[in-house]
PDB file of C-alpha atoms in Angstrom:
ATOM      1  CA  UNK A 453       1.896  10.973   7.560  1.00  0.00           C
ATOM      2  CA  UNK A 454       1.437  13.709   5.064  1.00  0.00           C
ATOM      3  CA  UNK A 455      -2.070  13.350   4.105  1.00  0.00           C
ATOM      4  CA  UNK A 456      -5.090  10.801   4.115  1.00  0.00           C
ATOM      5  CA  UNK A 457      -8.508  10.414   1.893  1.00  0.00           C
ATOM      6  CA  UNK A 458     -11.226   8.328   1.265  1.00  0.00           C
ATOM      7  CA  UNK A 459     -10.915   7.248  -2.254  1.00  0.00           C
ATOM      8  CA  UNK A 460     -12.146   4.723  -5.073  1.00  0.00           C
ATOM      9  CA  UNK A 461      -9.074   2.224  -6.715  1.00  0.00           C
ATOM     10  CA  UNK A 462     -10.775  -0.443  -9.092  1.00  0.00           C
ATOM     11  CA  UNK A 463     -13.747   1.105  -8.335  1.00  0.00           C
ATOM     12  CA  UNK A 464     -13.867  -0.170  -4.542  1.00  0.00           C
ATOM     13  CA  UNK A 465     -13.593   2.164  -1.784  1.00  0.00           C
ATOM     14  CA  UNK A 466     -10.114   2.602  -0.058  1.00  0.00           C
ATOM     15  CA  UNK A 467      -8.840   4.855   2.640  1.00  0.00           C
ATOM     16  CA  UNK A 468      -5.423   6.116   0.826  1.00  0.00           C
ATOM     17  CA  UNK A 469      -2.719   6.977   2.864  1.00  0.00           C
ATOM     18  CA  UNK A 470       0.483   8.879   2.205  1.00  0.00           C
ATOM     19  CA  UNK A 471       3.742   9.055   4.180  1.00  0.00           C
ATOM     20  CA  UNK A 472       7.211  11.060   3.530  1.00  0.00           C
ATOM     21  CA  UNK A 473      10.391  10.139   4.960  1.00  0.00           C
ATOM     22  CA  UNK A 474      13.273  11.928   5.720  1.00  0.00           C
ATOM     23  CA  UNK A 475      14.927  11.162   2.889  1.00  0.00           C
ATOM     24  CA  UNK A 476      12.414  12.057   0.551  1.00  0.00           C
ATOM     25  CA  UNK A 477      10.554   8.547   0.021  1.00  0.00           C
ATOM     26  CA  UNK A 478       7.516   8.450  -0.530  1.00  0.00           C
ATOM     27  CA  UNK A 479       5.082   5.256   0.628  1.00  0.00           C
ATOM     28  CA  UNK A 480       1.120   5.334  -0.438  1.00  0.00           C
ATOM     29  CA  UNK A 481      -1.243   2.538   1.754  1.00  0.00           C
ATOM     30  CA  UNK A 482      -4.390   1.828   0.666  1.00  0.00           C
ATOM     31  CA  UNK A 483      -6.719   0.188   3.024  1.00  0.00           C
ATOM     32  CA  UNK A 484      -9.943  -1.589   1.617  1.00  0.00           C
ATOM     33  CA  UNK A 485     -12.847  -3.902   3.166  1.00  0.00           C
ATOM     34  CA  UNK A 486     -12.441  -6.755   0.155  1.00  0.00           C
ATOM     35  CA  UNK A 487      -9.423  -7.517  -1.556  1.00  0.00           C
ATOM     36  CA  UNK A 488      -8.716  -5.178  -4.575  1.00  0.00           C
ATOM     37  CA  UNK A 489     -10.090  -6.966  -7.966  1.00  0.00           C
ATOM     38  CA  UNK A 490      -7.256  -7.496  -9.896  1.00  0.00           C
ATOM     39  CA  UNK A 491      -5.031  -7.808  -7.346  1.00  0.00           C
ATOM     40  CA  UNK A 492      -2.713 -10.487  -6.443  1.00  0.00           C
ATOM     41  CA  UNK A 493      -0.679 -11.253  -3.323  1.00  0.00           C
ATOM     42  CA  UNK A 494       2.884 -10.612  -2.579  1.00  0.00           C
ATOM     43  CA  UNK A 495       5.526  -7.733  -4.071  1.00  0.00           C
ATOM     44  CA  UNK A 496       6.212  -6.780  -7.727  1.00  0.00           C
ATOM     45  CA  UNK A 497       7.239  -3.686  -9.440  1.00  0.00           C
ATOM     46  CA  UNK A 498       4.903  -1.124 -11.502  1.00  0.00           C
ATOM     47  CA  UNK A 499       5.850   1.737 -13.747  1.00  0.00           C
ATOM     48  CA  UNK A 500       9.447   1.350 -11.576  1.00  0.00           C
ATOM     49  CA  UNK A 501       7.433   1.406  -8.250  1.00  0.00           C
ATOM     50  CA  UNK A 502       7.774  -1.251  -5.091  1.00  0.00           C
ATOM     51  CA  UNK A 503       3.861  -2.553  -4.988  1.00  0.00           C
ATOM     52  CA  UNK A 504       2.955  -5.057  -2.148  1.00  0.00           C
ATOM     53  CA  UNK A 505      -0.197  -6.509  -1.275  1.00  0.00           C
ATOM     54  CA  UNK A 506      -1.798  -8.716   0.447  1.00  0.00           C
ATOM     55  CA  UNK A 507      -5.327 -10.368   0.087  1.00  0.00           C
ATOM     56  CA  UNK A 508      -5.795 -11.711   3.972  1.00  0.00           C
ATOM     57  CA  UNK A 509      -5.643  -8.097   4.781  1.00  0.00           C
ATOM     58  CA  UNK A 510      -6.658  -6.180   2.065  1.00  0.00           C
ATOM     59  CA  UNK A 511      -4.309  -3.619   1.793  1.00  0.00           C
ATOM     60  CA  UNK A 512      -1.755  -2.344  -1.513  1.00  0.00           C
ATOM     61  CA  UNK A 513       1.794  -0.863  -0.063  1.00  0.00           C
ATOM     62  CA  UNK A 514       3.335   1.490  -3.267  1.00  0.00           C
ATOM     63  CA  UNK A 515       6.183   3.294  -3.272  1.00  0.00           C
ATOM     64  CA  UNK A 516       9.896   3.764  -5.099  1.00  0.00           C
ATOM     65  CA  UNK A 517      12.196   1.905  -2.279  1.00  0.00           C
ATOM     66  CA  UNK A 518      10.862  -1.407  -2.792  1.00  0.00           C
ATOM     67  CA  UNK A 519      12.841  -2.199   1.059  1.00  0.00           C
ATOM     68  CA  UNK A 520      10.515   0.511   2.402  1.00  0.00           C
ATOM     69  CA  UNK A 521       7.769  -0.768   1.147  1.00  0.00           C
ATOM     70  CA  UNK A 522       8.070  -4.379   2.534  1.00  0.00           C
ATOM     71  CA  UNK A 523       9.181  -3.107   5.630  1.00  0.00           C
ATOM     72  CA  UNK A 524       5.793  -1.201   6.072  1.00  0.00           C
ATOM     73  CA  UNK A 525       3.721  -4.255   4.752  1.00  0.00           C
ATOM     74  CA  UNK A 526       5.260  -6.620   7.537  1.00  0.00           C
ATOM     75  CA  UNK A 527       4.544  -3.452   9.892  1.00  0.00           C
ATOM     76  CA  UNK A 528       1.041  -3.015   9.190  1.00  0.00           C
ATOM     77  CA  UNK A 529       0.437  -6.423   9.328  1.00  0.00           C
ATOM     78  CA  UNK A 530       1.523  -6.611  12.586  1.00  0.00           C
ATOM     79  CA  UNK A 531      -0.555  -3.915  13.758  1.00  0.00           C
TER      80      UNK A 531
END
C-alpha cells in the first residue's frame, strides 16, 4: 500500500486506497457504506482504465491492468 484517505466520490464518503506493484501498476480501492450512485456492477473501462465494482459490497477497483484489477476485486471479496 502506498497511501490511504478518507475521501468524498459522488459526494458519498469512501476510504480510498492506493497500491503500487512492482512493476509499476498502479490499483486505487475505494471502500464505501452504500453503493456509489451512479454506479453499476461488474468491469468496464474508463478514460483507458480497468474499473470494477460491485454493489453487494460496495466497493470501485480502478486501475490500468484491467487483469490486476479483477484479480484484486475477487480478492477483496473474499476477504
Amino acid at each position: 500500500m502506498t497511501g490511504a484517505t478518507s475521501s468524498l466520490l459522488a459526494g458519498q464518503s469512501v476510504t480510498a486506497l492506493a497500491y503500487g506493484a512492482a512493476d509499476g501498476e498502479s490499483l486505487f480501492v475505494f471502500l464505501s457504506d452504500a453503493p456509489l450512485r451512479g454506479s453499476s456492477a461488474g468491469a468496464t473501462t474508463v478514460d483507458g482504465h480497468a474499473v470494477f465494482t460491485d454493489l453487494d459490497d460496495p466497493m470501485v477497483v480502478v486501475g490500468s491492468d484491467a487483469a490486476l484489477v479483477l484479480q484484486a476485486a475477487e480478492a477483496l471479496a473474499r476477504s
